[in-house]
XYZ file of C-alpha atoms in Angstrom:
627
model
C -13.142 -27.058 3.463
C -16.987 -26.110 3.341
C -16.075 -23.362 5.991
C -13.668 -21.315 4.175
C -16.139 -18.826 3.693
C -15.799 -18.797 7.826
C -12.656 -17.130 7.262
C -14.082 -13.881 6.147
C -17.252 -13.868 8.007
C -15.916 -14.087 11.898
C -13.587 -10.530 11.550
C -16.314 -9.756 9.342
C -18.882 -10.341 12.280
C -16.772 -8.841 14.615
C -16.452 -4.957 12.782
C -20.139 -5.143 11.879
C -20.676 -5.861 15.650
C -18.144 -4.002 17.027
C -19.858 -0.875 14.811
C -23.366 -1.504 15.496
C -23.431 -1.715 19.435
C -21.975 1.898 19.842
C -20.043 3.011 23.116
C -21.752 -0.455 24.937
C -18.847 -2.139 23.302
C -16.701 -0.443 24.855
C -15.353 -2.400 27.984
C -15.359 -5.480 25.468
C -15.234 -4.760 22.245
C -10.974 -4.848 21.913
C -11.096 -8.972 23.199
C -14.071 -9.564 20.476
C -12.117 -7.637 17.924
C -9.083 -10.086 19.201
C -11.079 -13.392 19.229
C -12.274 -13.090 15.802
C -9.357 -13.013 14.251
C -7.451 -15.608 16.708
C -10.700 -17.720 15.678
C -9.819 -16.636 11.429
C -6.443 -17.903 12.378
C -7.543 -21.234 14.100
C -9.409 -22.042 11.354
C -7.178 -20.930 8.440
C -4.763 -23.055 10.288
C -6.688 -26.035 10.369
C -7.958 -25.648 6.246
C -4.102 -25.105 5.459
C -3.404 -28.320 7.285
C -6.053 -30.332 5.717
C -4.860 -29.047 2.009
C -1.346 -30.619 2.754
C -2.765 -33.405 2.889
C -5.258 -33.255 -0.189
C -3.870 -34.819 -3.455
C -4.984 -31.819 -5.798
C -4.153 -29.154 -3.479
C -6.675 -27.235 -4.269
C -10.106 -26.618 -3.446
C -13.076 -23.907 -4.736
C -16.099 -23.208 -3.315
C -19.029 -21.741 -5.053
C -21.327 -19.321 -2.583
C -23.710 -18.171 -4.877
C -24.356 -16.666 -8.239
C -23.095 -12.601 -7.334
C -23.317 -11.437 -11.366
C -25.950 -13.173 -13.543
C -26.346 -10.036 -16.077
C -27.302 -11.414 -20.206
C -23.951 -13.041 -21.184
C -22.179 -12.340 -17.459
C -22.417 -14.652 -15.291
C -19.906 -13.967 -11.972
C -20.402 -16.305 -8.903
C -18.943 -15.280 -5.726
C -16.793 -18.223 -5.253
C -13.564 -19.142 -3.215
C -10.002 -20.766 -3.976
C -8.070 -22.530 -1.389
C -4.824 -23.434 -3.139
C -1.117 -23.084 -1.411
C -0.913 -19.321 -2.487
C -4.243 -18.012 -0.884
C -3.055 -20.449 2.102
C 0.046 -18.952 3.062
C -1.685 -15.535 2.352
C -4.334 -16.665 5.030
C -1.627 -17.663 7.666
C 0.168 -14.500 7.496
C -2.851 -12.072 7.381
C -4.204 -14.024 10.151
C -1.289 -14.695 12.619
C 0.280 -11.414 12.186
C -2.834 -9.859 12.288
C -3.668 -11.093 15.235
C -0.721 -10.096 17.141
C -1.090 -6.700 16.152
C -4.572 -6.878 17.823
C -3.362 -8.307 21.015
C -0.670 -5.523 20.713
C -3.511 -2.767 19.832
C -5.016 -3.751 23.086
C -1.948 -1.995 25.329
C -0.932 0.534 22.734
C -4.915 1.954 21.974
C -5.569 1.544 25.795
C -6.045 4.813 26.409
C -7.284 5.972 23.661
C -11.843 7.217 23.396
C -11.889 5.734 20.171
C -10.804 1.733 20.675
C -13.866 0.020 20.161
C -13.932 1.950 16.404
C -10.280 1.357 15.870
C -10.668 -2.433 16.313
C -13.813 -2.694 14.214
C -11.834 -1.020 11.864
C -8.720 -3.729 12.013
C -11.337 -6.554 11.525
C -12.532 -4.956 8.510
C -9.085 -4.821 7.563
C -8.362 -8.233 7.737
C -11.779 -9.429 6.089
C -11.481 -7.721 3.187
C -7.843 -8.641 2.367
C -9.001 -12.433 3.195
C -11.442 -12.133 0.436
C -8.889 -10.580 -2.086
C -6.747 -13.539 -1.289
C -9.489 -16.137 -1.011
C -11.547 -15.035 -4.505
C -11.746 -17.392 -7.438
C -11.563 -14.789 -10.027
C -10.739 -10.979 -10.635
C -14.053 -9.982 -9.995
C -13.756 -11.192 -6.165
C -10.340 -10.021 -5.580
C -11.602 -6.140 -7.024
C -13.997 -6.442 -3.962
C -11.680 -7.831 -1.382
C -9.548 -5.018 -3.000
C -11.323 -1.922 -2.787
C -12.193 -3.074 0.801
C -9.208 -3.077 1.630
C -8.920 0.672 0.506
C -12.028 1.492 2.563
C -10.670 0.096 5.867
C -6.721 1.822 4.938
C -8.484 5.125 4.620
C -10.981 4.390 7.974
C -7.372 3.398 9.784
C -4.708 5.825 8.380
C -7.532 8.900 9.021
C -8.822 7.322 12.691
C -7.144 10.353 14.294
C -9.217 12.459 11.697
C -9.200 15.359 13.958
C -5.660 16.073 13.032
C -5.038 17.683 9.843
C -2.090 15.469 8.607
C -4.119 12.418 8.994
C -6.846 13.516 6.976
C -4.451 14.995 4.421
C -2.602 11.250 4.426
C -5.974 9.519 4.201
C -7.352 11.283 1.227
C -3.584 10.972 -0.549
C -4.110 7.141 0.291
C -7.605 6.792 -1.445
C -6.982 8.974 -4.167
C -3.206 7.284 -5.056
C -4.826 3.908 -4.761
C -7.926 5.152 -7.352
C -5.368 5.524 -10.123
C -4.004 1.773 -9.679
C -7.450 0.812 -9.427
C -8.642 2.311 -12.729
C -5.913 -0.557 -14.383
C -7.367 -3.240 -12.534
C -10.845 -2.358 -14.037
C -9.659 -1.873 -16.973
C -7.720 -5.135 -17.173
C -10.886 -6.960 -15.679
C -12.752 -5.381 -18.294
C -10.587 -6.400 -21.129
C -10.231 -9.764 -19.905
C -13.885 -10.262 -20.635
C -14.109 -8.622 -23.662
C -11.795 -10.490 -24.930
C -12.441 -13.903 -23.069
C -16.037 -13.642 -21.950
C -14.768 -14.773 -18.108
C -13.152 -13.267 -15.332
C -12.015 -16.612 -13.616
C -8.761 -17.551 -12.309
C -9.196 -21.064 -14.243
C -10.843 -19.529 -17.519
C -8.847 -17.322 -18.030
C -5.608 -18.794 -17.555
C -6.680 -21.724 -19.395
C -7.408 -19.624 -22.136
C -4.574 -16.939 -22.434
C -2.642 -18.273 -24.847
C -5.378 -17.335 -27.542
C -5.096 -13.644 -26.781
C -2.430 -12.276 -28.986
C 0.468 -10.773 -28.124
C -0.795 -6.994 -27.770
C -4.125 -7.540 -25.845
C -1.916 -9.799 -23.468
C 1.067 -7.103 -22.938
C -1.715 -3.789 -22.328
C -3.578 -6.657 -19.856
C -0.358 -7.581 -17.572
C 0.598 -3.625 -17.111
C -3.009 -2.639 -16.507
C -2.855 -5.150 -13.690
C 1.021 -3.902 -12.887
C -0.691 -0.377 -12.316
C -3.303 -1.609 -9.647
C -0.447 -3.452 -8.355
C 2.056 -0.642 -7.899
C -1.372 1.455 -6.390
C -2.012 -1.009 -3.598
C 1.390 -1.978 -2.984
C 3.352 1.352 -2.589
C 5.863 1.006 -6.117
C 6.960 3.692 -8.690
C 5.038 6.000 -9.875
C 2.184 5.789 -6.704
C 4.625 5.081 -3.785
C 4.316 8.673 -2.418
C 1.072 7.863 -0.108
C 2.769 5.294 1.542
C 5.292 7.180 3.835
C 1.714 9.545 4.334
C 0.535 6.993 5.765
C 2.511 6.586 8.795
C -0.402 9.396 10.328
C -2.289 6.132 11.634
C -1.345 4.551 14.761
C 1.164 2.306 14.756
C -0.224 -1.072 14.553
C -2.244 0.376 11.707
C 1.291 0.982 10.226
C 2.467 -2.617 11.022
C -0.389 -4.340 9.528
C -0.417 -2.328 6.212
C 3.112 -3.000 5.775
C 3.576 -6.346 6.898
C 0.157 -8.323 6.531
C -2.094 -6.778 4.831
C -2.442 -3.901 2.015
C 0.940 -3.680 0.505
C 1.402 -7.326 -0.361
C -1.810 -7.575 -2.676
C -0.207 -5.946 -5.582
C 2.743 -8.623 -5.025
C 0.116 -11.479 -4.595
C -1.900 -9.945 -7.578
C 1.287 -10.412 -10.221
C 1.807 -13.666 -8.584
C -1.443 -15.248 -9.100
C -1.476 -13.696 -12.452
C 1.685 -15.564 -13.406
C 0.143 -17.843 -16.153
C -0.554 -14.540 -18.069
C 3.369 -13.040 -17.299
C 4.509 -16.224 -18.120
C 3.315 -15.711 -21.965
C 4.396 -11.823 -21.955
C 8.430 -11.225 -21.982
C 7.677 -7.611 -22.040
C 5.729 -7.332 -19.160
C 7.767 -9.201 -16.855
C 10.452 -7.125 -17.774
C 8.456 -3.996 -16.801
C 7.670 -5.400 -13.463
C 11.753 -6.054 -13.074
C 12.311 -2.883 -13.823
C 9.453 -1.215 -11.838
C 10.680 -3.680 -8.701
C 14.332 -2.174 -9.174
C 13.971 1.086 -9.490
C 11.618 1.155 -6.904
C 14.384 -0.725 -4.317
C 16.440 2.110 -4.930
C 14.194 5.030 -4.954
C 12.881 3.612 -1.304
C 16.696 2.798 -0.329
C 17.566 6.504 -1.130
C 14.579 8.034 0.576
C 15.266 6.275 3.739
C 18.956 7.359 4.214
C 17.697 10.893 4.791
C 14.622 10.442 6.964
C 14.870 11.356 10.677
C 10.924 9.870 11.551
C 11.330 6.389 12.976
C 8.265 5.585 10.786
C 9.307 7.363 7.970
C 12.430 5.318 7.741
C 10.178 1.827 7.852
C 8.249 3.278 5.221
C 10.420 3.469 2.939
C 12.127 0.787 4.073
C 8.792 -0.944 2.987
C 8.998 0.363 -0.512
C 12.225 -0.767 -0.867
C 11.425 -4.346 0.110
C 8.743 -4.462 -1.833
C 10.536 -3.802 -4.553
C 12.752 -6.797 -3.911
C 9.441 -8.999 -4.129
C 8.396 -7.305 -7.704
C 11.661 -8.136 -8.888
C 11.360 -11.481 -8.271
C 7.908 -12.289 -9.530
C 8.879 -10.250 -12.141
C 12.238 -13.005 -13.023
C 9.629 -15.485 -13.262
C 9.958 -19.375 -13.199
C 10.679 -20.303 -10.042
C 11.344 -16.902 -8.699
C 7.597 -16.039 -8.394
C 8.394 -18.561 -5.052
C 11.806 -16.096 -3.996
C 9.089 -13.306 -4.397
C 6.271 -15.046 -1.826
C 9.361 -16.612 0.410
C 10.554 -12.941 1.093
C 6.685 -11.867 1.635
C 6.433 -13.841 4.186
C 10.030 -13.288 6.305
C 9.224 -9.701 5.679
C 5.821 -9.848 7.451
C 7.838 -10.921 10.491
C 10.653 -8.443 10.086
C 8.785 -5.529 9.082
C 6.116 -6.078 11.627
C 8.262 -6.882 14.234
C 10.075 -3.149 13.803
C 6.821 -1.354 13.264
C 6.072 -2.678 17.161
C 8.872 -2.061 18.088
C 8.289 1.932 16.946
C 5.187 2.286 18.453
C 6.921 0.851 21.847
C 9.312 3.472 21.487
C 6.700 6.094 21.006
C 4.699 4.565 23.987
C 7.490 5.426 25.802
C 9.081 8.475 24.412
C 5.566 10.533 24.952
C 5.043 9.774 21.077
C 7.963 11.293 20.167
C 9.393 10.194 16.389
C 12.266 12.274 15.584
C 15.387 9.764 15.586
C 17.655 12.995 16.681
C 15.648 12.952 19.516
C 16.598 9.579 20.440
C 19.556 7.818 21.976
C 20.827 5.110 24.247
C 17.464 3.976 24.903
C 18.429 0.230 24.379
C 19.162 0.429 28.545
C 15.661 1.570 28.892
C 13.759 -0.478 27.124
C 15.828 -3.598 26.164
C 12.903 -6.130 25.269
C 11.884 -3.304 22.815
C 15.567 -3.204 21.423
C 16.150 -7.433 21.466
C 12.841 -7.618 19.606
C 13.600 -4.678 17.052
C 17.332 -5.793 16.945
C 16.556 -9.394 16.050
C 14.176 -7.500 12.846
C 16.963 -5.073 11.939
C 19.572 -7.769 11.601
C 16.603 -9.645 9.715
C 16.322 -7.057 7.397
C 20.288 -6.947 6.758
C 20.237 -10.240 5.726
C 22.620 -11.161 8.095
C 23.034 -15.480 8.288
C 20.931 -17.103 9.873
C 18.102 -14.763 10.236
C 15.279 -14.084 7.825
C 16.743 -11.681 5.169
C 19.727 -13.557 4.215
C 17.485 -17.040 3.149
C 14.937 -14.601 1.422
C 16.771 -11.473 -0.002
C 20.203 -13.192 -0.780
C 18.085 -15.678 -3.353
C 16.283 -13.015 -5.274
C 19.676 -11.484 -5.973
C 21.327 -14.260 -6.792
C 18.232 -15.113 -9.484
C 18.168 -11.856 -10.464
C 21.564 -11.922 -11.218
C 20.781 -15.077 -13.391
C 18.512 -13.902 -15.723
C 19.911 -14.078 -19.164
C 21.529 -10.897 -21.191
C 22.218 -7.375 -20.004
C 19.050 -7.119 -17.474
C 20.612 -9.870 -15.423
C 23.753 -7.403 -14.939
C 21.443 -4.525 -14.548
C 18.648 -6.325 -11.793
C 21.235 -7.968 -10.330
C 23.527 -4.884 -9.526
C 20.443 -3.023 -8.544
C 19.297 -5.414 -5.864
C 22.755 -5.787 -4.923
C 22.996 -2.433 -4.182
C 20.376 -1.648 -2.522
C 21.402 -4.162 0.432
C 24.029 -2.604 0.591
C 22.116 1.272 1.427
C 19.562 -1.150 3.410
C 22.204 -2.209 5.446
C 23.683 1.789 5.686
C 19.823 3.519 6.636
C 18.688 0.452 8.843
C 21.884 0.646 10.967
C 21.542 4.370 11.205
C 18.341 4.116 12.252
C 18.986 0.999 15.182
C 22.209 3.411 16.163
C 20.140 6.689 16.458
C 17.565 5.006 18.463
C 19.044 2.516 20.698
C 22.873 3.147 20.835
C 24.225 5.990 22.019
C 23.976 9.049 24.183
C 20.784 9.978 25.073
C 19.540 12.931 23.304
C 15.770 13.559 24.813
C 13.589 16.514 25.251
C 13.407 18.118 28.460
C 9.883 16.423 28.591
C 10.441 12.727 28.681
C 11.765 12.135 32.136
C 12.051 8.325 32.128
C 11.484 5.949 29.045
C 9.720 3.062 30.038
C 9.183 -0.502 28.579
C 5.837 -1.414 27.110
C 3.568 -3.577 29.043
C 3.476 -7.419 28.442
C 0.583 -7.376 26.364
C 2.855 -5.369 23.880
C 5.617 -7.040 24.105
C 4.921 -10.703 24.156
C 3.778 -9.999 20.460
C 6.649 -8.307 19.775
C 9.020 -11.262 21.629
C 6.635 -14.003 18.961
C 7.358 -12.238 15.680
C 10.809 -11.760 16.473
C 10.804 -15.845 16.742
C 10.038 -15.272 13.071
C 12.879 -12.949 12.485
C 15.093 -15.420 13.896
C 13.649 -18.347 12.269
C 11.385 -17.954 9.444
C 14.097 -18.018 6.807
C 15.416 -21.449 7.936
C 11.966 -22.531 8.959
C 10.161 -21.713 5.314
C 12.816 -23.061 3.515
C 13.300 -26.779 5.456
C 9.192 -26.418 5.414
C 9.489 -26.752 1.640
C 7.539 -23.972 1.097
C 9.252 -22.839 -2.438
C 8.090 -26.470 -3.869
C 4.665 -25.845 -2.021
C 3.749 -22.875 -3.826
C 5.193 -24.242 -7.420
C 2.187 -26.131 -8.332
C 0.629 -22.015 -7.943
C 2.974 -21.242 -10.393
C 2.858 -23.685 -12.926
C 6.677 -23.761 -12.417
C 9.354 -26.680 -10.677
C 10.717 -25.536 -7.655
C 14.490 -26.863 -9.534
C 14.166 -25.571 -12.922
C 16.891 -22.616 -12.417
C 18.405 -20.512 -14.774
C 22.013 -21.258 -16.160
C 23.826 -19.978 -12.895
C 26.225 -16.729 -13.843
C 27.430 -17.091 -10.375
C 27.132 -19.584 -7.863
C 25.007 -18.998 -5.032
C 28.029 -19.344 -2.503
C 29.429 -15.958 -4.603
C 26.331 -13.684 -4.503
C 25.449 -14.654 -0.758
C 29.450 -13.432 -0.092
C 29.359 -10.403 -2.048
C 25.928 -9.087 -0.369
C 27.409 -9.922 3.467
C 30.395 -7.949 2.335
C 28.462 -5.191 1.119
C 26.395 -5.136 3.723
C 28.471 -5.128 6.451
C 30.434 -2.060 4.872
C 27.112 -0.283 4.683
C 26.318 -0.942 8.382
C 30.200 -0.133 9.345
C 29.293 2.774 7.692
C 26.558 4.019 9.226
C 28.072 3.222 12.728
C 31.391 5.090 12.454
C 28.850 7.923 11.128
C 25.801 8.309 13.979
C 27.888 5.911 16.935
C 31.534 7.456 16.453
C 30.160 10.751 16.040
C 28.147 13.720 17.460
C 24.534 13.465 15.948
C 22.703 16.433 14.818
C 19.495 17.498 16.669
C 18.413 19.668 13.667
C 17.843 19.737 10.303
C 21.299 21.329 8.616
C 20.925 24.642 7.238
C 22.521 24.009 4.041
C 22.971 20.992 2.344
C 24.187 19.596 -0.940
C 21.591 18.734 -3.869
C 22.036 14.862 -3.297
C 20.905 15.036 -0.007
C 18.595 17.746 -0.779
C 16.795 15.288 -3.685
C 17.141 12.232 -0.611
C 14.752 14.343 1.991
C 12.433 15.502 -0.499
C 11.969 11.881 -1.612
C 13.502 12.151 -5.198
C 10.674 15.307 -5.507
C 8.120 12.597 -5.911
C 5.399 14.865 -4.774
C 6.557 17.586 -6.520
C 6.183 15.525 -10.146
C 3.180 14.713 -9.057
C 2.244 17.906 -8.416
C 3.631 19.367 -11.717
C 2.205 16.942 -13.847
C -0.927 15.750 -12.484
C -2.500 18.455 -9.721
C -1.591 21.576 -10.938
C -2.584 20.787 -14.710
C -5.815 19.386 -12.440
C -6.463 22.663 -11.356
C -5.528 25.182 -14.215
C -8.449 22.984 -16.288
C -10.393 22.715 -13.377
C -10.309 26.652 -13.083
C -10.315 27.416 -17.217
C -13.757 24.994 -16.732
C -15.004 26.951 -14.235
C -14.151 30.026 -15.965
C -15.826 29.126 -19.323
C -18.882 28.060 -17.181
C -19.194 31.407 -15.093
C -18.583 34.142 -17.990
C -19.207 31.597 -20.772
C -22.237 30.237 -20.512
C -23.514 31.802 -17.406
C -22.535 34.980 -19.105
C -24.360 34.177 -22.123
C -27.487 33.406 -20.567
C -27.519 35.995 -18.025
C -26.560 38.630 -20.771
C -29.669 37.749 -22.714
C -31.662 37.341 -20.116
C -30.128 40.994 -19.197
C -31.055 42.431 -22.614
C -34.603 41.314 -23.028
C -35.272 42.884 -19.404
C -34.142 46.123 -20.413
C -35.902 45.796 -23.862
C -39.239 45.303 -22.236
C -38.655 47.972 -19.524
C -38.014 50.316 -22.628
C -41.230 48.994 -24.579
C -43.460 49.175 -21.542
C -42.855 53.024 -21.207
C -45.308 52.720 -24.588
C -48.007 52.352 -22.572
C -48.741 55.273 -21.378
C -52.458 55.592 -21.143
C -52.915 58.802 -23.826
C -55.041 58.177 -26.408
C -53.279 60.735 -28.600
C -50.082 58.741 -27.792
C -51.021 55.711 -29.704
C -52.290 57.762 -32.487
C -48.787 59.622 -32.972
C -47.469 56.034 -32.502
C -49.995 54.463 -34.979
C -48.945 57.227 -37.493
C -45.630 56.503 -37.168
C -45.778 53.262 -37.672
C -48.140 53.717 -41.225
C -45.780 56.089 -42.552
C -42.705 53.642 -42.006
C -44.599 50.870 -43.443
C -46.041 53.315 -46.673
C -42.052 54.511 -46.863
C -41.048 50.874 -46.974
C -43.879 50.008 -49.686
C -42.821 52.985 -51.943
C -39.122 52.277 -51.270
C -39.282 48.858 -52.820
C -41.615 50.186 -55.440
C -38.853 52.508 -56.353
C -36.375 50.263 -56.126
């Protein structure tokens, strides 16, 4: 366990390399990029196998002192404990897939060398949110991982959309990170320590108040990194990046650090009612609002995106529950990684074949062209269904079915939520799988023969689909929910009074879902598909394209507010105070070009003047004589 801090440094060595040696790195730098993080995973693999074994289960490492400032005192320390080491595995493994991936997809592309410093950036940073000891290390790990989203998602930064979706990125992500400081902040102020163990071991003095403001200050950062009502608009921006930029933000990497950040916090949720019941909400509403969005998206990407959202959401919903659904929450984390990563491949192998085409309309039938690339995303999509036995149905069935067990109303109101929304995942995901791979082939006159990848695509592809298959199954007979209980504080048995047994929820979610897939493929299989955009439609499906006018609330209540200040600012700066000066400045200058005309040379000039001037001062002597 003295090399944990291995972990970070070899992807860490490999971007500053990777950066440094300019185009010399060329020819090579992709298989460094690659062996850096096959060596993170090695090792992460070996530290999360010598844990199980360990009686404590959990091991910290301080690396130095990084804050020793009058009364704070921060070292720059690591945790190894079962959360960070699942965290670790998936970053890692996935990650490196989508490197050995990168390495046929980016082949062609001037800028590979950059791109895969970039992705090993990428992955150190999030290692060191998930491997800090205390806030202070996870902020840095954090806005890292912000760095290398905006260095990825703008890597084309030539074209305007990806610099548009870069900036969006950063700038969405500030305002989550503003409540993380603020939280961190309060946490010492109040507790003089910004420690995992401190400050957990010390929450319960904090009174009710300071404890509520702290959890939703952290639930804002949260809902910033990971995509989640109200600062979930970047995220389908985002899809500007290549692909396996797109599979590693939403599967590995950036938008499971605000789930990981409420989990980790749990100790502090566990003493606030109110602000787990926030994150419920947040988590549901956000399910739905993704679910929504993605039923009227024609982008491939787009559709994953949200997609994303929406599973998110399942995950904030369950840490939100509490107990022993903070586990349901991680468990789905991880058979998402393989699901959602496994489609996002699967996109760009379409793409690689399609000329880089997107547009679902523009799809069709390609499942006899490129059938490893429809197995592999088939085996996600019926992942993502929930469909027994793959992924989804160990993971996404359980958080409905504890959702649906929390006590009073909210259990109804959760419940019926996430119950729902399988049932419009099921609808969007099918239409999606139908308008791509089923079908009659509806291509522009430019792609002449779809192709399948090349193996170095698709072997990673054919590996996380294993996980699609089996991870579910797998996760569950590994133990992994009484793993990750001692991380929670919580027994992996102590349930909730059941309101229905599991054997009911998991039956009412297959029915549901199946309707919403037979839905979608008597709609886009049974039927003529449209190749455009119709030219009138009704103000549901209006509200669905335009993303529930997301961007146009934040427009309306955030930019354009922004810039009417911005411009009254300028205003009172320019005629205000500018004016002011430059108006005085304006009237002594034409004073003194009026007083120098005085000077005229004439003796007889200054005499008239000096007369002048006696007789007003005489008149002003006898006038206050007089008066």
């Amino acid at each position: 366990m003295s090399y944990l801090w291995l972990l970070i440094a070899l992807p860490a060595f490999g971007a500053t390399v990777l950066l440094l040696v300019g185009k010399r790195g060329d020819k090579w730098g992709h298989y460094l990029g690659c062996l850096t993080s096959l060596a993170a995973f090695g090792l992460g693999l070996a530290q999360f196998l010598t844990l199980r074994g360990m009686q404590t289960k959990s091991v910290e490492q301080i690396l130095f002192s990084f804050i020793p400032v009058g009364d704070l005192k921060i070292d720059a320390g690591l945790l190894f404990d079962p959360l960070s080491g699942v965290f670790v595995l998936l970053i890692t493994g996935i990650g490196s897939l989508i490197h050995i991936y990168s390495i046929g997809y980016m082949a062609h592309d001037e800028g590979r060398r950059r791109f895969f410093a970039y992705l090993n950036l990428f992955v150190a940073a999030m290692l060191l949110l998930v491997l800090g000891n205390g806030y202070v290390m996870l902020y840095v790990g954090w806005e890292g991982v912000g760095l290398a989203s905006y260095l990825l998602i703008a890597f084309w930064y030539f074209k305007p959309a990806a610099a548009t979706a870069a900036k969006k990125a950063f700038i969405m992500n500030r305002v989550g990170d503003v409540g993380l400081t603020l939280a961190i902040f309060l946490m010492f102020a109040t507790l003089g320590t910004t420690s995992y163990s401190q400050v957990f071991s010390n929450a319960d003095k904090l009174n009710s108040t300071i404890l509520t403001v702290m959890t939703l200050l952290l639930l804002l950062g949260a809902c910033g990194k990971s995509g989640q009502f109200p600062l979930q608009a970047w995220l389908p921006d985002a899809m500007e990046g290549p692909t396996p930029v797109s599979a590693l933000i939403h599967a590995a990497t950036m938008v499971t650090a605000g789930v990981y950040l409420i989990g980790r916090s749990a100790p502090l949720y566990n003493l606030t009612p109110t602000g787990q019941t926030v994150v419920c909400a947040i988590g549901a509403f956000t399910l739905l609002l993704g679910c929504i969005a993605g039923c009227a998206k024609d982008d491939i990407k787009k559709v994953l995106a949200w997609s994303t959202v929406s599973q998110i959401g399942y995950m904030f919903l369950a840490v939100g529950l509490g107990g022993p659904a903070y586990a349901l929450g991680i468990f789905h984390l991880l058979c998402h990684g393989f699901f959602k990563a496994g489609m996002f491949l699967g996109a760009g192998s379409v793409m690689h074949g399609m000329n880089d085409q997107v547009d679902m309309r523009r799809f069709g039938g390609l499942a006899r062209y490129m059938p490893i690339t429809a197995v592999t995303f088939g085996l996600g999509y019926l992942a993502i269904l929930g469909i027994p036995p793959f992924a989804g149905f160990f993971s996404k069935d359980a958080i409905i079915e504890a959702a649906f067990n929390r006590p009073g109303w909210t259990g109804w109101l959760f419940g019926g939520a996430a119950l729902v929304g399988a049932g419009i995942t099921a609808f969007y995901m099918s239409r999606l799988f139908v308008m791509t791979f089923l079908g009659k082939k509806r291509w522009t006159e430019d792609i002449k023969h779809p192709h399948e990848s090349p193996a170095v695509m698709w072997v990673p592809m054919a590996i996380i689909a294993v996980g699609s298959i089996g991870a579910g199954f797998g996760l569950q007979a590994l133990g992994l929910l009484d793993w990750l209980a001692p991380a929670f504080g919580t027994e992996a048995g102590a349930h909730e009074a059941e309101r229905f047994p599991a054997w009911m929820v998991s039956t009412a979610t297959l029915v549901i879902v199946v309707l919403g897939a037979a839905l979608a493929y008597w709609l886009y299989l049974g039927r003529k598909v449209r190749e455009t955009e119709p030219a009138t439609t009704n103000g549901f499906v209006l509200a669905a394209r335009n993303a529930l006018y997301a961007d146009q609330v934040n427009e309306a209540l955030f930019e354009r507010p922004g810039l009417g200040l911005t411009r009254a600012i300028t205003s009172l700066d320019g005629r205000g105070i500018d004016g002011f000066v430059n108006g005085l400045g304006g009237f002594m200058s034409g004073l003194s070009n009026r007083m120098k005309r005085a000077q005229t040379g004439f003796v007889r000039t200054y005499a008239l003047t000096m007369l002048i001037g006696a007789v007003l001062v005489v008149g002003a002597l006898l006038a206050v004589r007089i008066g």
